[in-house]
Amino acid sequence: MFLGKYRFKFLILVLIFLLIFLSTVSVLIGSISLNPLTIWKIVINKIFSTDIFEKDWKKNIEIIVWNLRMPRVIMGIIVGASLSLVGILMQALTKNTLADPYILGISSGASTGAILVIILGGAGLFSVPIGAFSLGILTSFLVFYNSSRESFSTSKLVLTGIAISSFFSGLTTFLVVSASKENEVKSVLFWMTGSLSGSNWSTVSISFVALIISSVIIYSMHKELDIIMTGDEIAETLGVNVARLRLIIVIVSSLLTSFIVANTGIIGFVGLVIPHIGRGIVGAKHKRLIIFSILMGGIFLLITDCIARTVLKGQEVPIGVITAIIGAPFFMWLIKKSSYSFGGN
């Protein structure tokens, strides 16, 4: 589908409006009823650090909106945007539209790090994210180092990622089985299927900065990403430093994936589904695809989080369960609809 310049801009404005609307709906969900106008009065006052609007609400309402519900909403947008961006990068790196953010095994490494901390009883608010992030980054270096020895190979990169992912998945299962306390097992299983419930302004701030920096870097390279999709040899003849581009893709993808898994657990299918929706609506050019996917990823995560919090009365379903239920049928339809080649044929 081809969208003209003005239609594309209009589409982006619609997505931004939808993102704001869904953010408001998401904040409204909870045991305590809130007024949408009050929500935005509180948010605007907090953003500008002054009482632009007179405080006609109770202090506990302000705490609920700003300290409890708003960080979750912002983190949902960041997670959806980040996973969508990494999905685009992984598909460009492997030249395979079935690739997703977790193909390099980074998520499995990060999961093992977090679960080790949970089971060993690590103290501190950031102990689990630090454990996950540390092992996630270590995993990415192992994968890239092994696939870059002698000469780089995308097949070697993917196979190394699969091998390391299998290793850490087995180790994770062993840790869960060996856990002695029931509450530890529940905590681990809930975390492994993804949740935004632990979001706070500290983790939101770090993840937001990581997303902004990554987005700026990747957007500035949108032409190189278009070219590399045609093949490494063609890209090199057109002046693209393929080795440098690969390294940047792996570093950005590793950092973003580690940040996300460290703070919210594993949330699957977002990085696979959203780029495909983007290509169907705005085309394959990365200049448009990146912008669309970042916004659409945030929208998708907010929708699934709202479903996760309301589908069962009085109980929250892990968000990864909802994304899997939506994403798996899409994945199967994708395989059936298109003919993909593996190995260059």
PDB file of N, CA and C in Angstrom, residues 98-194:
ATOM      1  N   LEU A  98      10.435 -13.198   9.467  1.00  0.00           N
ATOM      2  CA  LEU A  98       9.904 -13.981  10.585  1.00  0.00           C
ATOM      3  C   LEU A  98      10.762 -13.832  11.842  1.00  0.00           C
ATOM      4  N   ALA A  99      11.799 -13.012  11.763  1.00  0.00           N
ATOM      5  CA  ALA A  99      12.668 -12.796  12.926  1.00  0.00           C
ATOM      6  C   ALA A  99      11.975 -11.876  13.921  1.00  0.00           C
ATOM      7  N   ASP A 100      12.298 -12.051  15.218  1.00  0.00           N
ATOM      8  CA  ASP A 100      11.711 -11.200  16.256  1.00  0.00           C
ATOM      9  C   ASP A 100      12.796 -10.791  17.254  1.00  0.00           C
ATOM     10  N   PRO A 101      12.463  -9.929  18.236  1.00  0.00           N
ATOM     11  CA  PRO A 101      13.477  -9.415  19.168  1.00  0.00           C
ATOM     12  C   PRO A 101      14.198 -10.470  19.989  1.00  0.00           C
ATOM     13  N   TYR A 102      13.610 -11.670  20.107  1.00  0.00           N
ATOM     14  CA  TYR A 102      14.195 -12.669  20.997  1.00  0.00           C
ATOM     15  C   TYR A 102      15.009 -13.730  20.255  1.00  0.00           C
ATOM     16  N   ILE A 103      15.262 -13.498  18.960  1.00  0.00           N
ATOM     17  CA  ILE A 103      15.914 -14.515  18.144  1.00  0.00           C
ATOM     18  C   ILE A 103      17.369 -14.756  18.542  1.00  0.00           C
ATOM     19  N   LEU A 104      18.026 -13.771  19.159  1.00  0.00           N
ATOM     20  CA  LEU A 104      19.435 -13.921  19.533  1.00  0.00           C
ATOM     21  C   LEU A 104      19.630 -14.577  20.896  1.00  0.00           C
ATOM     22  N   GLY A 105      18.544 -14.911  21.569  1.00  0.00           N
ATOM     23  CA  GLY A 105      18.665 -15.577  22.863  1.00  0.00           C
ATOM     24  C   GLY A 105      18.902 -14.644  24.029  1.00  0.00           C
ATOM     25  N   ILE A 106      18.873 -13.330  23.768  1.00  0.00           N
ATOM     26  CA  ILE A 106      19.142 -12.346  24.825  1.00  0.00           C
ATOM     27  C   ILE A 106      18.078 -12.411  25.911  1.00  0.00           C
ATOM     28  N   SER A 107      16.828 -12.605  25.492  1.00  0.00           N
ATOM     29  CA  SER A 107      15.734 -12.660  26.467  1.00  0.00           C
ATOM     30  C   SER A 107      15.881 -13.850  27.404  1.00  0.00           C
ATOM     31  N   SER A 108      16.345 -14.976  26.866  1.00  0.00           N
ATOM     32  CA  SER A 108      16.534 -16.166  27.704  1.00  0.00           C
ATOM     33  C   SER A 108      17.628 -15.936  28.733  1.00  0.00           C
ATOM     34  N   GLY A 109      18.706 -15.278  28.310  1.00  0.00           N
ATOM     35  CA  GLY A 109      19.778 -14.951  29.248  1.00  0.00           C
ATOM     36  C   GLY A 109      19.309 -13.999  30.324  1.00  0.00           C
ATOM     37  N   ALA A 110      18.558 -12.964  29.904  1.00  0.00           N
ATOM     38  CA  ALA A 110      18.035 -11.990  30.864  1.00  0.00           C
ATOM     39  C   ALA A 110      17.062 -12.651  31.841  1.00  0.00           C
ATOM     40  N   SER A 111      16.238 -13.564  31.331  1.00  0.00           N
ATOM     41  CA  SER A 111      15.293 -14.277  32.197  1.00  0.00           C
ATOM     42  C   SER A 111      16.016 -15.079  33.265  1.00  0.00           C
ATOM     43  N   THR A 112      17.057 -15.782  32.853  1.00  0.00           N
ATOM     44  CA  THR A 112      17.829 -16.584  33.806  1.00  0.00           C
ATOM     45  C   THR A 112      18.447 -15.703  34.880  1.00  0.00           C
ATOM     46  N   GLY A 113      18.961 -14.537  34.469  1.00  0.00           N
ATOM     47  CA  GLY A 113      19.548 -13.603  35.439  1.00  0.00           C
ATOM     48  C   GLY A 113      18.536 -13.133  36.459  1.00  0.00           C
ATOM     49  N   ALA A 114      17.339 -12.791  35.981  1.00  0.00           N
ATOM     50  CA  ALA A 114      16.287 -12.320  36.886  1.00  0.00           C
ATOM     51  C   ALA A 114      15.823 -13.429  37.825  1.00  0.00           C
ATOM     52  N   ILE A 115      15.647 -14.618  37.279  1.00  0.00           N
ATOM     53  CA  ILE A 115      15.149 -15.735  38.083  1.00  0.00           C
ATOM     54  C   ILE A 115      16.168 -16.161  39.134  1.00  0.00           C
ATOM     55  N   LEU A 116      17.445 -16.085  38.791  1.00  0.00           N
ATOM     56  CA  LEU A 116      18.501 -16.361  39.778  1.00  0.00           C
ATOM     57  C   LEU A 116      18.375 -15.432  40.976  1.00  0.00           C
ATOM     58  N   VAL A 117      18.145 -14.147  40.685  1.00  0.00           N
ATOM     59  CA  VAL A 117      18.009 -13.156  41.758  1.00  0.00           C
ATOM     60  C   VAL A 117      16.771 -13.444  42.598  1.00  0.00           C
ATOM     61  N   ILE A 118      15.645 -13.765  41.933  1.00  0.00           N
ATOM     62  CA  ILE A 118      14.394 -14.043  42.652  1.00  0.00           C
ATOM     63  C   ILE A 118      14.550 -15.238  43.582  1.00  0.00           C
ATOM     64  N   ILE A 119      15.109 -16.327  43.060  1.00  0.00           N
ATOM     65  CA  ILE A 119      15.233 -17.555  43.845  1.00  0.00           C
ATOM     66  C   ILE A 119      16.286 -17.435  44.944  1.00  0.00           C
ATOM     67  N   LEU A 120      17.363 -16.699  44.650  1.00  0.00           N
ATOM     68  CA  LEU A 120      18.409 -16.516  45.662  1.00  0.00           C
ATOM     69  C   LEU A 120      18.041 -15.447  46.685  1.00  0.00           C
ATOM     70  N   GLY A 121      16.883 -14.799  46.471  1.00  0.00           N
ATOM     71  CA  GLY A 121      16.400 -13.819  47.440  1.00  0.00           C
ATOM     72  C   GLY A 121      17.161 -12.518  47.424  1.00  0.00           C
ATOM     73  N   GLY A 122      17.501 -12.039  46.217  1.00  0.00           N
ATOM     74  CA  GLY A 122      18.230 -10.774  46.105  1.00  0.00           C
ATOM     75  C   GLY A 122      17.446  -9.624  46.695  1.00  0.00           C
ATOM     76  N   ALA A 123      18.103  -8.809  47.477  1.00  0.00           N
ATOM     77  CA  ALA A 123      17.443  -7.675  48.133  1.00  0.00           C
ATOM     78  C   ALA A 123      17.578  -6.426  47.274  1.00  0.00           C
ATOM     79  N   GLY A 124      16.672  -5.500  47.471  1.00  0.00           N
ATOM     80  CA  GLY A 124      16.754  -4.226  46.776  1.00  0.00           C
ATOM     81  C   GLY A 124      15.739  -4.125  45.652  1.00  0.00           C
ATOM     82  N   LEU A 125      15.291  -2.888  45.409  1.00  0.00           N
ATOM     83  CA  LEU A 125      14.259  -2.623  44.409  1.00  0.00           C
ATOM     84  C   LEU A 125      14.722  -2.982  42.997  1.00  0.00           C
ATOM     85  N   PHE A 126      16.010  -2.757  42.714  1.00  0.00           N
ATOM     86  CA  PHE A 126      16.517  -2.947  41.357  1.00  0.00           C
ATOM     87  C   PHE A 126      17.324  -4.232  41.189  1.00  0.00           C
ATOM     88  N   SER A 127      17.292  -5.123  42.167  1.00  0.00           N
ATOM     89  CA  SER A 127      18.111  -6.337  42.104  1.00  0.00           C
ATOM     90  C   SER A 127      17.719  -7.237  40.934  1.00  0.00           C
ATOM     91  N   VAL A 128      16.413  -7.430  40.710  1.00  0.00           N
ATOM     92  CA  VAL A 128      15.952  -8.279  39.607  1.00  0.00           C
ATOM     93  C   VAL A 128      16.289  -7.656  38.247  1.00  0.00           C
ATOM     94  N   PRO A 129      15.965  -6.366  38.006  1.00  0.00           N
ATOM     95  CA  PRO A 129      16.357  -5.752  36.732  1.00  0.00           C
ATOM     96  C   PRO A 129      17.857  -5.776  36.480  1.00  0.00           C
ATOM     97  N   ILE A 130      18.650  -5.550  37.527  1.00  0.00           N
ATOM     98  CA  ILE A 130      20.109  -5.555  37.363  1.00  0.00           C
ATOM     99  C   ILE A 130      20.597  -6.951  36.982  1.00  0.00           C
ATOM    100  N   GLY A 131      20.055  -7.975  37.654  1.00  0.00           N
ATOM    101  CA  GLY A 131      20.425  -9.352  37.327  1.00  0.00           C
ATOM    102  C   GLY A 131      20.066  -9.709  35.902  1.00  0.00           C
ATOM    103  N   ALA A 132      18.868  -9.322  35.483  1.00  0.00           N
ATOM    104  CA  ALA A 132      18.405  -9.619  34.124  1.00  0.00           C
ATOM    105  C   ALA A 132      19.226  -8.871  33.085  1.00  0.00           C
ATOM    106  N   PHE A 133      19.449  -7.597  33.325  1.00  0.00           N
ATOM    107  CA  PHE A 133      20.191  -6.773  32.364  1.00  0.00           C
ATOM    108  C   PHE A 133      21.624  -7.272  32.203  1.00  0.00           C
ATOM    109  N   SER A 134      22.263  -7.607  33.309  1.00  0.00           N
ATOM    110  CA  SER A 134      23.664  -8.049  33.281  1.00  0.00           C
ATOM    111  C   SER A 134      23.834  -9.322  32.456  1.00  0.00           C
ATOM    112  N   LEU A 135      22.980 -10.308  32.713  1.00  0.00           N
ATOM    113  CA  LEU A 135      23.106 -11.574  31.983  1.00  0.00           C
ATOM    114  C   LEU A 135      22.626 -11.431  30.536  1.00  0.00           C
ATOM    115  N   GLY A 136      21.689 -10.515  30.304  1.00  0.00           N
ATOM    116  CA  GLY A 136      21.232 -10.261  28.934  1.00  0.00           C
ATOM    117  C   GLY A 136      22.336  -9.681  28.072  1.00  0.00           C
ATOM    118  N   ILE A 137      23.064  -8.708  28.612  1.00  0.00           N
ATOM    119  CA  ILE A 137      24.180  -8.095  27.887  1.00  0.00           C
ATOM    120  C   ILE A 137      25.300  -9.110  27.670  1.00  0.00           C
ATOM    121  N   LEU A 138      25.590  -9.913  28.704  1.00  0.00           N
ATOM    122  CA  LEU A 138      26.618 -10.950  28.578  1.00  0.00           C
ATOM    123  C   LEU A 138      26.255 -11.939  27.467  1.00  0.00           C
ATOM    124  N   THR A 139      24.991 -12.303  27.407  1.00  0.00           N
ATOM    125  CA  THR A 139      24.517 -13.222  26.363  1.00  0.00           C
ATOM    126  C   THR A 139      24.720 -12.635  24.971  1.00  0.00           C
ATOM    127  N   SER A 140      24.396 -11.352  24.810  1.00  0.00           N
ATOM    128  CA  SER A 140      24.539 -10.710  23.498  1.00  0.00           C
ATOM    129  C   SER A 140      25.991 -10.693  23.039  1.00  0.00           C
ATOM    130  N   PHE A 141      26.906 -10.446  23.964  1.00  0.00           N
ATOM    131  CA  PHE A 141      28.328 -10.448  23.612  1.00  0.00           C
ATOM    132  C   PHE A 141      28.789 -11.849  23.209  1.00  0.00           C
ATOM    133  N   LEU A 142      28.307 -12.869  23.924  1.00  0.00           N
ATOM    134  CA  LEU A 142      28.664 -14.251  23.589  1.00  0.00           C
ATOM    135  C   LEU A 142      28.171 -14.624  22.188  1.00  0.00           C
ATOM    136  N   VAL A 143      26.928 -14.242  21.896  1.00  0.00           N
ATOM    137  CA  VAL A 143      26.340 -14.556  20.592  1.00  0.00           C
ATOM    138  C   VAL A 143      27.103 -13.862  19.472  1.00  0.00           C
ATOM    139  N   PHE A 144      27.345 -12.567  19.644  1.00  0.00           N
ATOM    140  CA  PHE A 144      28.013 -11.800  18.583  1.00  0.00           C
ATOM    141  C   PHE A 144      29.468 -12.234  18.415  1.00  0.00           C
ATOM    142  N   TYR A 145      30.140 -12.526  19.531  1.00  0.00           N
ATOM    143  CA  TYR A 145      31.544 -12.963  19.465  1.00  0.00           C
ATOM    144  C   TYR A 145      31.660 -14.280  18.709  1.00  0.00           C
ATOM    145  N   ASN A 146      30.792 -15.223  19.031  1.00  0.00           N
ATOM    146  CA  ASN A 146      30.855 -16.541  18.395  1.00  0.00           C
ATOM    147  C   ASN A 146      30.519 -16.472  16.909  1.00  0.00           C
ATOM    148  N   SER A 147      29.562 -15.604  16.550  1.00  0.00           N
ATOM    149  CA  SER A 147      29.142 -15.515  15.148  1.00  0.00           C
ATOM    150  C   SER A 147      30.084 -14.663  14.305  1.00  0.00           C
ATOM    151  N   SER A 148      30.983 -13.899  14.959  1.00  0.00           N
ATOM    152  CA  SER A 148      31.894 -13.010  14.238  1.00  0.00           C
ATOM    153  C   SER A 148      33.297 -13.585  14.090  1.00  0.00           C
ATOM    154  N   ARG A 149      33.553 -14.724  14.713  1.00  0.00           N
ATOM    155  CA  ARG A 149      34.879 -15.340  14.613  1.00  0.00           C
ATOM    156  C   ARG A 149      35.147 -15.770  13.170  1.00  0.00           C
ATOM    157  N   GLU A 150      36.355 -15.488  12.690  1.00  0.00           N
ATOM    158  CA  GLU A 150      36.786 -15.756  11.317  1.00  0.00           C
ATOM    159  C   GLU A 150      36.006 -14.866  10.348  1.00  0.00           C
ATOM    160  N   SER A 151      34.746 -15.128  10.124  1.00  0.00           N
ATOM    161  CA  SER A 151      33.932 -14.270   9.258  1.00  0.00           C
ATOM    162  C   SER A 151      32.495 -14.288   9.756  1.00  0.00           C
ATOM    163  N   PHE A 152      31.832 -13.135   9.607  1.00  0.00           N
ATOM    164  CA  PHE A 152      30.459 -13.025  10.114  1.00  0.00           C
ATOM    165  C   PHE A 152      29.496 -13.802   9.227  1.00  0.00           C
ATOM    166  N   SER A 153      28.547 -14.444   9.867  1.00  0.00           N
ATOM    167  CA  SER A 153      27.506 -15.170   9.142  1.00  0.00           C
ATOM    168  C   SER A 153      26.183 -14.986   9.870  1.00  0.00           C
ATOM    169  N   THR A 154      25.168 -14.552   9.125  1.00  0.00           N
ATOM    170  CA  THR A 154      23.843 -14.383   9.728  1.00  0.00           C
ATOM    171  C   THR A 154      23.301 -15.718  10.224  1.00  0.00           C
ATOM    172  N   SER A 155      23.534 -16.770   9.444  1.00  0.00           N
ATOM    173  CA  SER A 155      23.087 -18.105   9.854  1.00  0.00           C
ATOM    174  C   SER A 155      23.749 -18.521  11.159  1.00  0.00           C
ATOM    175  N   LYS A 156      25.053 -18.224  11.264  1.00  0.00           N
ATOM    176  CA  LYS A 156      25.788 -18.558  12.481  1.00  0.00           C
ATOM    177  C   LYS A 156      25.254 -17.754  13.665  1.00  0.00           C
ATOM    178  N   LEU A 157      24.905 -16.491  13.403  1.00  0.00           N
ATOM    179  CA  LEU A 157      24.358 -15.621  14.450  1.00  0.00           C
ATOM    180  C   LEU A 157      23.052 -16.196  14.991  1.00  0.00           C
ATOM    181  N   VAL A 158      22.151 -16.569  14.088  1.00  0.00           N
ATOM    182  CA  VAL A 158      20.846 -17.100  14.488  1.00  0.00           C
ATOM    183  C   VAL A 158      20.997 -18.444  15.195  1.00  0.00           C
ATOM    184  N   LEU A 159      21.836 -19.319  14.644  1.00  0.00           N
ATOM    185  CA  LEU A 159      22.031 -20.641  15.248  1.00  0.00           C
ATOM    186  C   LEU A 159      22.666 -20.540  16.632  1.00  0.00           C
ATOM    187  N   THR A 160      23.615 -19.610  16.782  1.00  0.00           N
ATOM    188  CA  THR A 160      24.226 -19.386  18.098  1.00  0.00           C
ATOM    189  C   THR A 160      23.176 -18.890  19.083  1.00  0.00           C
ATOM    190  N   GLY A 161      22.325 -17.976  18.612  1.00  0.00           N
ATOM    191  CA  GLY A 161      21.243 -17.468  19.456  1.00  0.00           C
ATOM    192  C   GLY A 161      20.299 -18.570  19.889  1.00  0.00           C
ATOM    193  N   ILE A 162      19.967 -19.465  18.971  1.00  0.00           N
ATOM    194  CA  ILE A 162      19.078 -20.589  19.296  1.00  0.00           C
ATOM    195  C   ILE A 162      19.724 -21.510  20.322  1.00  0.00           C
ATOM    196  N   ALA A 163      21.023 -21.789  20.132  1.00  0.00           N
ATOM    197  CA  ALA A 163      21.739 -22.681  21.056  1.00  0.00           C
ATOM    198  C   ALA A 163      21.800 -22.090  22.459  1.00  0.00           C
ATOM    199  N   ILE A 164      22.164 -20.810  22.542  1.00  0.00           N
ATOM    200  CA  ILE A 164      22.264 -20.159  23.850  1.00  0.00           C
ATOM    201  C   ILE A 164      20.887 -20.027  24.492  1.00  0.00           C
ATOM    202  N   SER A 165      19.875 -19.741  23.665  1.00  0.00           N
ATOM    203  CA  SER A 165      18.506 -19.647  24.173  1.00  0.00           C
ATOM    204  C   SER A 165      18.061 -20.976  24.774  1.00  0.00           C
ATOM    205  N   SER A 166      18.383 -22.070  24.098  1.00  0.00           N
ATOM    206  CA  SER A 166      18.026 -23.402  24.603  1.00  0.00           C
ATOM    207  C   SER A 166      18.736 -23.702  25.918  1.00  0.00           C
ATOM    208  N   PHE A 167      20.009 -23.312  25.985  1.00  0.00           N
ATOM    209  CA  PHE A 167      20.783 -23.542  27.210  1.00  0.00           C
ATOM    210  C   PHE A 167      20.163 -22.806  28.393  1.00  0.00           C
ATOM    211  N   PHE A 168      19.883 -21.513  28.202  1.00  0.00           N
ATOM    212  CA  PHE A 168      19.325 -20.722  29.297  1.00  0.00           C
ATOM    213  C   PHE A 168      17.891 -21.131  29.628  1.00  0.00           C
ATOM    214  N   SER A 169      17.134 -21.559  28.619  1.00  0.00           N
ATOM    215  CA  SER A 169      15.771 -22.042  28.881  1.00  0.00           C
ATOM    216  C   SER A 169      15.802 -23.282  29.763  1.00  0.00           C
ATOM    217  N   GLY A 170      16.751 -24.183  29.463  1.00  0.00           N
ATOM    218  CA  GLY A 170      16.911 -25.373  30.295  1.00  0.00           C
ATOM    219  C   GLY A 170      17.334 -25.027  31.706  1.00  0.00           C
ATOM    220  N   LEU A 171      18.263 -24.072  31.818  1.00  0.00           N
ATOM    221  CA  LEU A 171      18.728 -23.636  33.136  1.00  0.00           C
ATOM    222  C   LEU A 171      17.600 -22.976  33.923  1.00  0.00           C
ATOM    223  N   THR A 172      16.787 -22.181  33.226  1.00  0.00           N
ATOM    224  CA  THR A 172      15.644 -21.521  33.863  1.00  0.00           C
ATOM    225  C   THR A 172      14.646 -22.549  34.390  1.00  0.00           C
ATOM    226  N   THR A 173      14.342 -23.551  33.576  1.00  0.00           N
ATOM    227  CA  THR A 173      13.423 -24.614  34.004  1.00  0.00           C
ATOM    228  C   THR A 173      13.960 -25.334  35.236  1.00  0.00           C
ATOM    229  N   PHE A 174      15.255 -25.603  35.234  1.00  0.00           N
ATOM    230  CA  PHE A 174      15.885 -26.261  36.384  1.00  0.00           C
ATOM    231  C   PHE A 174      15.746 -25.409  37.640  1.00  0.00           C
ATOM    232  N   LEU A 175      15.957 -24.101  37.501  1.00  0.00           N
ATOM    233  CA  LEU A 175      15.851 -23.198  38.650  1.00  0.00           C
ATOM    234  C   LEU A 175      14.422 -23.162  39.197  1.00  0.00           C
ATOM    235  N   VAL A 176      13.442 -23.149  38.273  1.00  0.00           N
ATOM    236  CA  VAL A 176      12.036 -23.119  38.697  1.00  0.00           C
ATOM    237  C   VAL A 176      11.669 -24.410  39.424  1.00  0.00           C
ATOM    238  N   VAL A 177      12.091 -25.544  38.865  1.00  0.00           N
ATOM    239  CA  VAL A 177      11.785 -26.844  39.475  1.00  0.00           C
ATOM    240  C   VAL A 177      12.439 -26.981  40.847  1.00  0.00           C
ATOM    241  N   SER A 178      13.640 -26.430  40.984  1.00  0.00           N
ATOM    242  CA  SER A 178      14.381 -26.573  42.240  1.00  0.00           C
ATOM    243  C   SER A 178      13.993 -25.536  43.293  1.00  0.00           C
ATOM    244  N   ALA A 179      13.137 -24.573  42.912  1.00  0.00           N
ATOM    245  CA  ALA A 179      12.710 -23.553  43.881  1.00  0.00           C
ATOM    246  C   ALA A 179      11.942 -24.212  45.025  1.00  0.00           C
ATOM    247  N   SER A 180      12.295 -23.839  46.240  1.00  0.00           N
ATOM    248  CA  SER A 180      11.708 -24.497  47.417  1.00  0.00           C
ATOM    249  C   SER A 180      10.426 -23.840  47.910  1.00  0.00           C
ATOM    250  N   LYS A 181      10.238 -22.567  47.589  1.00  0.00           N
ATOM    251  CA  LYS A 181       9.078 -21.839  48.098  1.00  0.00           C
ATOM    252  C   LYS A 181       8.048 -21.621  46.994  1.00  0.00           C
ATOM    253  N   GLU A 182       6.782 -21.825  47.345  1.00  0.00           N
ATOM    254  CA  GLU A 182       5.702 -21.682  46.367  1.00  0.00           C
ATOM    255  C   GLU A 182       5.594 -20.257  45.848  1.00  0.00           C
ATOM    256  N   ASN A 183       5.793 -19.275  46.734  1.00  0.00           N
ATOM    257  CA  ASN A 183       5.682 -17.878  46.305  1.00  0.00           C
ATOM    258  C   ASN A 183       6.789 -17.506  45.317  1.00  0.00           C
ATOM    259  N   GLU A 184       7.963 -18.171  45.442  1.00  0.00           N
ATOM    260  CA  GLU A 184       9.053 -17.942  44.495  1.00  0.00           C
ATOM    261  C   GLU A 184       8.656 -18.428  43.107  1.00  0.00           C
ATOM    262  N   VAL A 185       8.055 -19.619  43.050  1.00  0.00           N
ATOM    263  CA  VAL A 185       7.629 -20.200  41.775  1.00  0.00           C
ATOM    264  C   VAL A 185       6.580 -19.315  41.110  1.00  0.00           C
ATOM    265  N   LYS A 186       5.602 -18.851  41.881  1.00  0.00           N
ATOM    266  CA  LYS A 186       4.555 -17.974  41.342  1.00  0.00           C
ATOM    267  C   LYS A 186       5.149 -16.679  40.808  1.00  0.00           C
ATOM    268  N   SER A 187       6.080 -16.109  41.563  1.00  0.00           N
ATOM    269  CA  SER A 187       6.734 -14.867  41.151  1.00  0.00           C
ATOM    270  C   SER A 187       7.504 -15.056  39.854  1.00  0.00           C
ATOM    271  N   VAL A 188       8.216 -16.176  39.761  1.00  0.00           N
ATOM    272  CA  VAL A 188       9.013 -16.476  38.569  1.00  0.00           C
ATOM    273  C   VAL A 188       8.115 -16.683  37.352  1.00  0.00           C
ATOM    274  N   LEU A 189       7.066 -17.476  37.491  1.00  0.00           N
ATOM    275  CA  LEU A 189       6.172 -17.774  36.377  1.00  0.00           C
ATOM    276  C   LEU A 189       5.453 -16.520  35.892  1.00  0.00           C
ATOM    277  N   PHE A 190       5.027 -15.663  36.834  1.00  0.00           N
ATOM    278  CA  PHE A 190       4.345 -14.424  36.457  1.00  0.00           C
ATOM    279  C   PHE A 190       5.312 -13.511  35.709  1.00  0.00           C
ATOM    280  N   TRP A 191       6.552 -13.450  36.186  1.00  0.00           N
ATOM    281  CA  TRP A 191       7.555 -12.587  35.560  1.00  0.00           C
ATOM    282  C   TRP A 191       7.921 -13.101  34.173  1.00  0.00           C
ATOM    283  N   MET A 192       8.002 -14.441  34.018  1.00  0.00           N
ATOM    284  CA  MET A 192       8.388 -15.037  32.733  1.00  0.00           C
ATOM    285  C   MET A 192       7.361 -14.777  31.639  1.00  0.00           C
ATOM    286  N   THR A 193       6.116 -14.548  32.007  1.00  0.00           N
ATOM    287  CA  THR A 193       5.072 -14.303  31.010  1.00  0.00           C
ATOM    288  C   THR A 193       4.769 -12.819  30.836  1.00  0.00           C
ATOM    289  N   GLY A 194       5.550 -11.969  31.460  1.00  0.00           N
ATOM    290  CA  GLY A 194       5.465 -10.534  31.219  1.00  0.00           C
ATOM    291  C   GLY A 194       4.419  -9.812  32.037  1.00  0.00           C
TER     292      GLY A 194
END
